[in-house]
């Protein structure tokens, strides 16, 4: 079979997982700045299938923000195109302020190691089949091939479907190929990528306004998840960070049936819930968990948590990690008093 390697963050201690994933991504594509709201215990897995100078890498990983900066490009540029066939999840990419794209299942995302970019995946883990191919193996003038960045190439029909079918088949079973087949398979990949690029350049695939809005929503959500512990995280600060008005921000979330305040609250509660269920954090006082995720007042956290999950945080932890006298657990009389506190108005000041 062709040469293949496997990497899983779960094989490493939790504290080492994200940094190892950063290094793995840097070797697979090019050095990048990566960030994630799940960096404390990152879950990612990748297979790297080597076809000579071409690499195909099926992967599943937690939410992530990729940044390839001009400084990193000057320091190291392998001069490759990257294509991601998105099998599960969603993502958005931008190349400066002039070009943006949003991707959903069965879309190809395309970037170049020679151009600065920023990519945000959605709130859930994504599954992709990634492809790294040297720019020199795509026989199109560089200035023309670069115009494909930001274009949408669907994997459901035409040449995009042929390329997707080939990548899916290769990822599903490499046992039928000999090592000597690698360069031959790389030639097939180069031909399909070149054909897909040429086809995209022949079509007018300009993005409608709703696609730009969806891209912005993904970026805003990633920003929120990254700043959940900040007590100053409000619609005003979020809007300012993205150079839009608060009314524009509200409309973006209304289009998804959400409010900004409810999204922030739900994300904070979910991260707190995960920490309460983590055996490694079982000794952390509940009020400290609440404060870490933006709830400085214990009574507000208890009421919001009970409303969201139907159970107070102390009871959830006791069920999952039964041990008497856990630090931070209020005695029954205090829990009853907290449950009767007036519910907080999370949107009153917004």
CSV table of N, CA, C and O in Angstrom, one decimal, residues 238-347:
chain,number,residue,atom,x,y,z
A,238,UNK,N,-18.5,43.3,20.5
A,238,UNK,CA,-18.4,42.4,19.4
A,238,UNK,C,-18.5,43.2,18.1
A,238,UNK,O,-17.8,42.9,17.1
A,239,UNK,N,-19.5,44.1,18.0
A,239,UNK,CA,-19.7,44.9,16.8
A,239,UNK,C,-18.5,45.7,16.5
A,239,UNK,O,-18.1,45.8,15.3
A,240,UNK,N,-17.9,46.3,17.5
A,240,UNK,CA,-16.7,47.2,17.3
A,240,UNK,C,-15.6,46.4,16.8
A,240,UNK,O,-14.8,46.8,15.9
A,241,UNK,N,-15.4,45.1,17.3
A,241,UNK,CA,-14.3,44.3,16.9
A,241,UNK,C,-14.4,43.9,15.4
A,241,UNK,O,-13.4,43.5,14.8
A,242,UNK,N,-15.6,43.9,14.9
A,242,UNK,CA,-15.9,43.5,13.5
A,242,UNK,C,-16.3,44.6,12.6
A,242,UNK,O,-16.7,44.4,11.4
A,243,UNK,N,-16.1,45.8,13.1
A,243,UNK,CA,-16.4,47.1,12.3
A,243,UNK,C,-17.8,47.1,11.7
A,243,UNK,O,-17.9,47.5,10.6
A,244,UNK,N,-18.7,46.7,12.5
A,244,UNK,CA,-20.1,46.8,12.1
A,244,UNK,C,-20.9,47.5,13.2
A,244,UNK,O,-20.5,47.6,14.3
A,245,UNK,N,-22.2,47.9,12.9
A,245,UNK,CA,-23.0,48.5,13.9
A,245,UNK,C,-23.7,47.4,14.8
A,245,UNK,O,-23.8,46.2,14.3
A,246,UNK,N,-24.2,47.8,15.9
A,246,UNK,CA,-24.9,46.8,16.7
A,246,UNK,C,-26.2,46.3,16.0
A,246,UNK,O,-26.5,45.2,16.1
A,247,UNK,N,-26.8,47.2,15.3
A,247,UNK,CA,-28.1,46.8,14.6
A,247,UNK,C,-27.8,45.8,13.5
A,247,UNK,O,-28.5,44.9,13.3
A,248,UNK,N,-26.6,46.0,12.9
A,248,UNK,CA,-26.2,45.0,11.8
A,248,UNK,C,-25.9,43.6,12.5
A,248,UNK,O,-26.4,42.6,12.0
A,249,UNK,N,-25.3,43.7,13.7
A,249,UNK,CA,-25.0,42.5,14.4
A,249,UNK,C,-26.3,41.8,14.8
A,249,UNK,O,-26.4,40.5,14.7
A,250,UNK,N,-27.2,42.5,15.3
A,250,UNK,CA,-28.5,41.9,15.7
A,250,UNK,C,-29.2,41.3,14.5
A,250,UNK,O,-29.8,40.2,14.7
A,251,UNK,N,-29.2,41.9,13.4
A,251,UNK,CA,-29.8,41.4,12.2
A,251,UNK,C,-29.2,40.1,11.7
A,251,UNK,O,-29.9,39.1,11.3
A,252,UNK,N,-27.9,40.0,11.9
A,252,UNK,CA,-27.2,38.8,11.5
A,252,UNK,C,-27.6,37.6,12.3
A,252,UNK,O,-27.9,36.5,11.8
A,253,UNK,N,-27.8,37.8,13.6
A,253,UNK,CA,-28.2,36.7,14.5
A,253,UNK,C,-29.7,36.4,14.3
A,253,UNK,O,-30.1,35.3,14.4
A,254,UNK,N,-30.5,37.5,14.1
A,254,UNK,CA,-31.9,37.3,13.9
A,254,UNK,C,-32.2,36.4,12.7
A,254,UNK,O,-33.1,35.6,12.7
A,255,UNK,N,-31.3,36.5,11.7
A,255,UNK,CA,-31.5,35.7,10.5
A,255,UNK,C,-31.3,34.2,10.8
A,255,UNK,O,-31.8,33.3,10.0
A,256,UNK,N,-30.7,33.9,11.9
A,256,UNK,CA,-30.4,32.5,12.3
A,256,UNK,C,-31.4,32.1,13.4
A,256,UNK,O,-31.2,31.0,14.0
A,257,UNK,N,-32.3,33.0,13.8
A,257,UNK,CA,-33.3,32.7,14.9
A,257,UNK,C,-32.6,32.8,16.2
A,257,UNK,O,-33.1,32.1,17.2
A,258,UNK,N,-31.6,33.6,16.4
A,258,UNK,CA,-30.9,33.7,17.6
A,258,UNK,C,-30.8,35.2,18.0
A,258,UNK,O,-31.1,36.1,17.2
A,259,UNK,N,-30.5,35.4,19.3
A,259,UNK,CA,-30.1,36.8,19.7
A,259,UNK,C,-28.6,36.7,20.2
A,259,UNK,O,-28.1,35.6,20.5
A,260,UNK,N,-28.0,37.8,20.2
A,260,UNK,CA,-26.6,37.8,20.6
A,260,UNK,C,-26.4,37.4,22.0
A,260,UNK,O,-25.6,36.6,22.4
A,261,UNK,N,-27.3,37.9,22.9
A,261,UNK,CA,-27.2,37.6,24.3
A,261,UNK,C,-27.4,36.1,24.6
A,261,UNK,O,-26.7,35.5,25.4
A,262,UNK,N,-28.4,35.5,23.9
A,262,UNK,CA,-28.7,34.1,24.1
A,262,UNK,C,-27.6,33.2,23.6
A,262,UNK,O,-27.2,32.2,24.2
A,263,UNK,N,-26.9,33.6,22.5
A,263,UNK,CA,-25.8,32.8,22.0
A,263,UNK,C,-24.6,32.9,23.0
A,263,UNK,O,-24.0,31.8,23.3
A,264,UNK,N,-24.3,34.1,23.5
A,264,UNK,CA,-23.2,34.2,24.5
A,264,UNK,C,-23.6,33.3,25.8
A,264,UNK,O,-22.7,32.6,26.2
A,265,UNK,N,-24.8,33.5,26.3
A,265,UNK,CA,-25.2,32.7,27.5
A,265,UNK,C,-25.1,31.2,27.2
A,265,UNK,O,-24.5,30.5,28.1
A,266,UNK,N,-25.6,30.8,26.1
A,266,UNK,CA,-25.7,29.3,25.9
A,266,UNK,C,-24.3,28.8,25.7
A,266,UNK,O,-24.0,27.7,26.2
A,267,UNK,N,-23.4,29.5,25.1
A,267,UNK,CA,-22.0,29.1,24.9
A,267,UNK,C,-21.3,29.0,26.3
A,267,UNK,O,-20.6,28.1,26.6
A,268,UNK,N,-21.5,30.0,27.1
A,268,UNK,CA,-20.9,30.0,28.4
A,268,UNK,C,-21.4,28.8,29.3
A,268,UNK,O,-20.6,28.2,29.9
A,269,UNK,N,-22.7,28.6,29.2
A,269,UNK,CA,-23.2,27.5,30.0
A,269,UNK,C,-22.7,26.2,29.5
A,269,UNK,O,-22.4,25.3,30.3
A,270,UNK,N,-22.6,26.0,28.2
A,270,UNK,CA,-22.1,24.7,27.7
A,270,UNK,C,-20.7,24.5,28.0
A,270,UNK,O,-20.3,23.3,28.4
A,271,UNK,N,-19.9,25.5,28.0
A,271,UNK,CA,-18.5,25.3,28.4
A,271,UNK,C,-18.3,25.0,29.9
A,271,UNK,O,-17.5,24.2,30.3
A,272,UNK,N,-19.2,25.7,30.7
A,272,UNK,CA,-19.2,25.4,32.1
A,272,UNK,C,-19.6,23.9,32.4
A,272,UNK,O,-19.1,23.2,33.2
A,273,UNK,N,-20.7,23.5,31.7
A,273,UNK,CA,-21.1,22.1,31.8
A,273,UNK,C,-20.1,21.1,31.5
A,273,UNK,O,-19.9,20.1,32.2
A,274,UNK,N,-19.3,21.4,30.4
A,274,UNK,CA,-18.2,20.4,30.0
A,274,UNK,C,-17.2,20.4,31.1
A,274,UNK,O,-16.7,19.3,31.4
A,275,UNK,N,-16.9,21.5,31.7
A,275,UNK,CA,-15.9,21.5,32.8
A,275,UNK,C,-16.4,20.8,34.0
A,275,UNK,O,-15.6,20.1,34.7
A,276,UNK,N,-17.6,21.0,34.3
A,276,UNK,CA,-18.2,20.3,35.5
A,276,UNK,C,-18.2,18.7,35.3
A,276,UNK,O,-18.1,18.0,36.3
A,277,UNK,N,-18.3,18.3,34.1
A,277,UNK,CA,-18.3,16.9,33.8
A,277,UNK,C,-16.9,16.3,33.6
A,277,UNK,O,-16.7,15.1,33.5
A,278,UNK,N,-15.9,17.1,33.6
A,278,UNK,CA,-14.5,16.7,33.4
A,278,UNK,C,-13.9,16.1,34.7
A,278,UNK,O,-13.8,16.9,35.7
A,279,UNK,N,-13.6,14.8,34.7
A,279,UNK,CA,-13.0,14.3,36.0
A,279,UNK,C,-11.8,15.0,36.5
A,279,UNK,O,-11.5,15.1,37.7
A,280,UNK,N,-11.0,15.5,35.5
A,280,UNK,CA,-9.7,16.2,35.9
A,280,UNK,C,-10.0,17.5,36.6
A,280,UNK,O,-9.1,18.1,37.3
A,281,UNK,N,-11.2,18.0,36.5
A,281,UNK,CA,-11.6,19.3,37.1
A,281,UNK,C,-12.6,19.1,38.3
A,281,UNK,O,-13.2,20.1,38.7
A,282,UNK,N,-12.7,17.9,38.8
A,282,UNK,CA,-13.7,17.7,39.8
A,282,UNK,C,-13.5,18.4,41.1
A,282,UNK,O,-14.4,18.6,41.9
A,283,UNK,N,-12.2,18.8,41.4
A,283,UNK,CA,-11.9,19.5,42.6
A,283,UNK,C,-12.0,21.0,42.5
A,283,UNK,O,-11.9,21.7,43.5
A,284,UNK,N,-12.3,21.5,41.3
A,284,UNK,CA,-12.4,22.9,41.1
A,284,UNK,C,-13.8,23.4,41.7
A,284,UNK,O,-14.8,22.8,41.3
A,285,UNK,N,-13.8,24.4,42.5
A,285,UNK,CA,-15.1,24.8,43.1
A,285,UNK,C,-16.0,25.3,42.0
A,285,UNK,O,-15.6,25.9,40.9
A,286,UNK,N,-17.3,25.0,42.2
A,286,UNK,CA,-18.3,25.4,41.1
A,286,UNK,C,-18.3,26.9,40.9
A,286,UNK,O,-18.4,27.3,39.7
A,287,UNK,N,-18.1,27.7,41.9
A,287,UNK,CA,-18.2,29.1,41.7
A,287,UNK,C,-17.0,29.6,40.8
A,287,UNK,O,-17.0,30.5,40.1
A,288,UNK,N,-15.8,28.8,40.9
A,288,UNK,CA,-14.7,29.2,40.1
A,288,UNK,C,-14.9,28.8,38.7
A,288,UNK,O,-14.5,29.5,37.7
A,289,UNK,N,-15.6,27.6,38.4
A,289,UNK,CA,-15.9,27.2,37.1
A,289,UNK,C,-16.9,28.3,36.5
A,289,UNK,O,-16.7,28.7,35.3
A,290,UNK,N,-17.9,28.7,37.3
A,290,UNK,CA,-18.8,29.7,36.8
A,290,UNK,C,-18.1,31.0,36.4
A,290,UNK,O,-18.3,31.6,35.3
A,291,UNK,N,-17.2,31.5,37.3
A,291,UNK,CA,-16.5,32.7,37.0
A,291,UNK,C,-15.6,32.6,35.8
A,291,UNK,O,-15.5,33.6,35.0
A,292,UNK,N,-15.0,31.5,35.6
A,292,UNK,CA,-14.1,31.3,34.4
A,292,UNK,C,-14.9,31.5,33.1
A,292,UNK,O,-14.3,31.9,32.1
A,293,UNK,N,-16.2,31.1,33.1
A,293,UNK,CA,-17.0,31.2,31.9
A,293,UNK,C,-17.9,32.4,31.9
A,293,UNK,O,-19.0,32.3,31.2
A,294,UNK,N,-17.6,33.4,32.6
A,294,UNK,CA,-18.4,34.7,32.5
A,294,UNK,C,-19.5,34.8,33.4
A,294,UNK,O,-20.4,35.7,33.2
A,295,UNK,N,-19.6,34.0,34.5
A,295,UNK,CA,-20.7,34.2,35.5
A,295,UNK,C,-20.1,34.5,36.8
A,295,UNK,O,-19.8,33.6,37.6
A,296,UNK,N,-19.9,35.8,37.1
A,296,UNK,CA,-19.2,36.2,38.4
A,296,UNK,C,-20.1,36.0,39.6
A,296,UNK,O,-19.6,35.9,40.7
A,297,UNK,N,-21.4,35.9,39.4
A,297,UNK,CA,-22.4,35.7,40.5
A,297,UNK,C,-22.9,34.3,40.6
A,297,UNK,O,-23.6,33.9,39.6
A,298,UNK,N,-22.7,33.6,41.7
A,298,UNK,CA,-23.1,32.2,41.8
A,298,UNK,C,-24.6,32.0,41.6
A,298,UNK,O,-25.0,31.0,41.0
A,299,UNK,N,-25.4,32.9,42.1
A,299,UNK,CA,-26.8,32.7,42.1
A,299,UNK,C,-27.3,32.8,40.6
A,299,UNK,O,-28.2,32.0,40.2
A,300,UNK,N,-26.8,33.7,39.8
A,300,UNK,CA,-27.1,33.8,38.4
A,300,UNK,C,-26.8,32.6,37.7
A,300,UNK,O,-27.5,32.1,36.8
A,301,UNK,N,-25.6,32.0,38.0
A,301,UNK,CA,-25.1,30.8,37.3
A,301,UNK,C,-26.0,29.7,37.6
A,301,UNK,O,-26.4,28.9,36.7
A,302,UNK,N,-26.3,29.5,38.9
A,302,UNK,CA,-27.2,28.4,39.3
A,302,UNK,C,-28.5,28.4,38.6
A,302,UNK,O,-29.0,27.4,38.1
A,303,UNK,N,-29.2,29.6,38.6
A,303,UNK,CA,-30.5,29.7,38.0
A,303,UNK,C,-30.4,29.5,36.5
A,303,UNK,O,-31.3,28.8,35.9
A,304,UNK,N,-29.4,30.1,35.8
A,304,UNK,CA,-29.3,29.9,34.4
A,304,UNK,C,-29.0,28.5,34.0
A,304,UNK,O,-29.6,27.9,33.1
A,305,UNK,N,-28.2,27.8,34.8
A,305,UNK,CA,-27.8,26.4,34.6
A,305,UNK,C,-29.0,25.5,34.7
A,305,UNK,O,-29.3,24.6,33.9
A,306,UNK,N,-29.8,25.7,35.8
A,306,UNK,CA,-31.0,24.9,36.1
A,306,UNK,C,-32.0,25.1,34.9
A,306,UNK,O,-32.6,24.2,34.5
A,307,UNK,N,-32.2,26.4,34.5
A,307,UNK,CA,-33.1,26.6,33.4
A,307,UNK,C,-32.7,25.9,32.1
A,307,UNK,O,-33.5,25.4,31.4
A,308,UNK,N,-31.4,25.9,31.8
A,308,UNK,CA,-30.9,25.3,30.6
A,308,UNK,C,-30.9,23.8,30.6
A,308,UNK,O,-31.3,23.2,29.6
A,309,UNK,N,-30.6,23.2,31.7
A,309,UNK,CA,-30.3,21.8,31.8
A,309,UNK,C,-31.3,21.0,32.7
A,309,UNK,O,-31.2,19.8,32.8
A,310,UNK,N,-32.2,21.7,33.4
A,310,UNK,CA,-33.1,21.1,34.3
A,310,UNK,C,-32.5,20.5,35.6
A,310,UNK,O,-33.2,19.7,36.2
A,311,UNK,N,-31.3,20.9,35.9
A,311,UNK,CA,-30.6,20.4,37.1
A,311,UNK,C,-29.6,21.4,37.6
A,311,UNK,O,-29.0,22.1,36.7
A,312,UNK,N,-29.5,21.6,38.9
A,312,UNK,CA,-28.4,22.6,39.3
A,312,UNK,C,-27.0,22.0,39.1
A,312,UNK,O,-26.8,20.8,39.0
A,313,UNK,N,-26.0,22.9,38.9
A,313,UNK,CA,-24.7,22.4,38.6
A,313,UNK,C,-24.1,21.5,39.7
A,313,UNK,O,-23.4,20.5,39.4
A,314,UNK,N,-24.4,21.7,41.0
A,314,UNK,CA,-23.9,20.8,42.0
A,314,UNK,C,-24.4,19.4,41.9
A,314,UNK,O,-23.7,18.4,42.1
A,315,UNK,N,-25.7,19.3,41.5
A,315,UNK,CA,-26.3,18.0,41.4
A,315,UNK,C,-25.7,17.3,40.2
A,315,UNK,O,-25.5,16.0,40.2
A,316,UNK,N,-25.5,18.0,39.1
A,316,UNK,CA,-24.9,17.4,37.9
A,316,UNK,C,-23.5,16.8,38.2
A,316,UNK,O,-23.2,15.7,37.9
A,317,UNK,N,-22.7,17.6,38.9
A,317,UNK,CA,-21.4,17.1,39.3
A,317,UNK,C,-21.5,15.9,40.2
A,317,UNK,O,-20.7,14.9,40.1
A,318,UNK,N,-22.4,16.0,41.2
A,318,UNK,CA,-22.5,14.9,42.1
A,318,UNK,C,-22.9,13.6,41.5
A,318,UNK,O,-22.5,12.5,41.8
A,319,UNK,N,-23.7,13.7,40.4
A,319,UNK,CA,-24.2,12.5,39.7
A,319,UNK,C,-23.0,11.9,38.9
A,319,UNK,O,-22.8,10.7,38.9
A,320,UNK,N,-22.2,12.7,38.3
A,320,UNK,CA,-21.1,12.3,37.4
A,320,UNK,C,-19.9,11.9,38.2
A,320,UNK,O,-19.2,10.9,37.9
A,321,UNK,N,-19.6,12.6,39.3
A,321,UNK,CA,-18.4,12.3,40.1
A,321,UNK,C,-18.8,12.2,41.6
A,321,UNK,O,-18.6,13.1,42.4
A,322,UNK,N,-19.5,11.2,42.0
A,322,UNK,CA,-20.0,11.1,43.4
A,322,UNK,C,-18.8,11.0,44.4
A,322,UNK,O,-18.0,10.2,44.3
A,323,UNK,N,-18.8,12.1,45.2
A,323,UNK,CA,-17.8,12.1,46.3
A,323,UNK,C,-18.3,13.2,47.3
A,323,UNK,O,-18.6,14.3,46.9
A,324,UNK,N,-18.4,12.8,48.5
A,324,UNK,CA,-18.9,13.8,49.5
A,324,UNK,C,-18.0,14.9,49.7
A,324,UNK,O,-16.8,14.8,49.7
A,325,UNK,N,-18.6,16.1,49.9
A,325,UNK,CA,-17.8,17.3,50.3
A,325,UNK,C,-17.0,17.9,49.2
A,325,UNK,O,-15.9,18.3,49.5
A,326,UNK,N,-17.5,17.8,47.9
A,326,UNK,CA,-16.7,18.4,46.9
A,326,UNK,C,-16.6,19.9,47.1
A,326,UNK,O,-17.5,20.6,47.5
A,327,UNK,N,-15.4,20.5,47.0
A,327,UNK,CA,-15.2,21.9,47.2
A,327,UNK,C,-16.1,22.7,46.2
A,327,UNK,O,-16.2,22.4,45.1
A,328,UNK,N,-16.7,23.7,46.8
A,328,UNK,CA,-17.6,24.6,46.0
A,328,UNK,C,-19.0,24.2,46.0
A,328,UNK,O,-19.9,25.0,45.6
A,329,UNK,N,-19.3,23.0,46.4
A,329,UNK,CA,-20.7,22.5,46.5
A,329,UNK,C,-21.4,23.1,47.7
A,329,UNK,O,-21.0,22.9,48.8
A,330,UNK,N,-22.4,23.9,47.5
A,330,UNK,CA,-23.1,24.5,48.6
A,330,UNK,C,-23.9,23.5,49.3
A,330,UNK,O,-24.4,22.5,48.8
A,331,UNK,N,-24.1,23.6,50.7
A,331,UNK,CA,-25.0,22.7,51.4
A,331,UNK,C,-26.4,22.8,50.9
A,331,UNK,O,-26.8,23.8,50.3
A,332,UNK,N,-27.2,21.8,51.2
A,332,UNK,CA,-28.6,21.8,50.7
A,332,UNK,C,-29.4,23.1,51.0
A,332,UNK,O,-30.1,23.5,50.2
A,333,UNK,N,-29.2,23.7,52.2
A,333,UNK,CA,-29.9,24.9,52.6
A,333,UNK,C,-29.5,26.0,51.6
A,333,UNK,O,-30.4,26.8,51.2
A,334,UNK,N,-28.2,26.1,51.3
A,334,UNK,CA,-27.8,27.2,50.4
A,334,UNK,C,-28.3,26.9,49.0
A,334,UNK,O,-28.6,27.9,48.3
A,335,UNK,N,-28.3,25.7,48.6
A,335,UNK,CA,-28.8,25.4,47.2
A,335,UNK,C,-30.2,25.8,47.1
A,335,UNK,O,-30.6,26.3,46.1
A,336,UNK,N,-31.0,25.5,48.1
A,336,UNK,CA,-32.4,25.9,48.1
A,336,UNK,C,-32.5,27.4,48.0
A,336,UNK,O,-33.4,27.9,47.3
A,337,UNK,N,-31.7,28.1,48.8
A,337,UNK,CA,-31.8,29.6,48.8
A,337,UNK,C,-31.4,30.1,47.4
A,337,UNK,O,-32.1,31.0,46.9
A,338,UNK,N,-30.3,29.5,46.8
A,338,UNK,CA,-29.9,30.0,45.5
A,338,UNK,C,-31.0,29.8,44.4
A,338,UNK,O,-31.2,30.6,43.5
A,339,UNK,N,-31.7,28.7,44.5
A,339,UNK,CA,-32.7,28.3,43.5
A,339,UNK,C,-33.8,29.3,43.6
A,339,UNK,O,-34.6,29.5,42.6
A,340,UNK,N,-34.0,30.0,44.7
A,340,UNK,CA,-35.2,30.9,44.8
A,340,UNK,C,-34.8,32.4,44.5
A,340,UNK,O,-35.6,33.3,44.6
A,341,UNK,N,-33.5,32.6,44.2
A,341,UNK,CA,-33.1,33.9,43.8
A,341,UNK,C,-33.8,34.4,42.6
A,341,UNK,O,-34.2,33.6,41.7
A,342,UNK,N,-34.0,35.7,42.5
A,342,UNK,CA,-34.6,36.3,41.3
A,342,UNK,C,-33.8,36.0,40.0
A,342,UNK,O,-32.6,36.2,40.0
A,343,UNK,N,-34.4,35.5,39.0
A,343,UNK,CA,-33.7,35.1,37.7
A,343,UNK,C,-33.0,36.4,37.2
A,343,UNK,O,-33.6,37.5,37.2
A,344,UNK,N,-31.8,36.2,36.7
A,344,UNK,CA,-31.1,37.4,36.1
A,344,UNK,C,-31.7,37.7,34.8
A,344,UNK,O,-32.2,36.9,34.0
A,345,UNK,N,-31.6,39.0,34.4
A,345,UNK,CA,-32.0,39.5,33.1
A,345,UNK,C,-30.8,39.7,32.3
A,345,UNK,O,-30.1,40.7,32.4
A,346,UNK,N,-30.5,38.6,31.4
A,346,UNK,CA,-29.2,38.7,30.7
A,346,UNK,C,-29.2,39.7,29.6
A,346,UNK,O,-28.1,40.0,29.1
A,347,UNK,N,-30.3,40.2,29.2
A,347,UNK,CA,-30.3,41.1,28.1
A,347,UNK,C,-30.7,42.5,28.5
A,347,UNK,O,-30.7,43.4,27.7
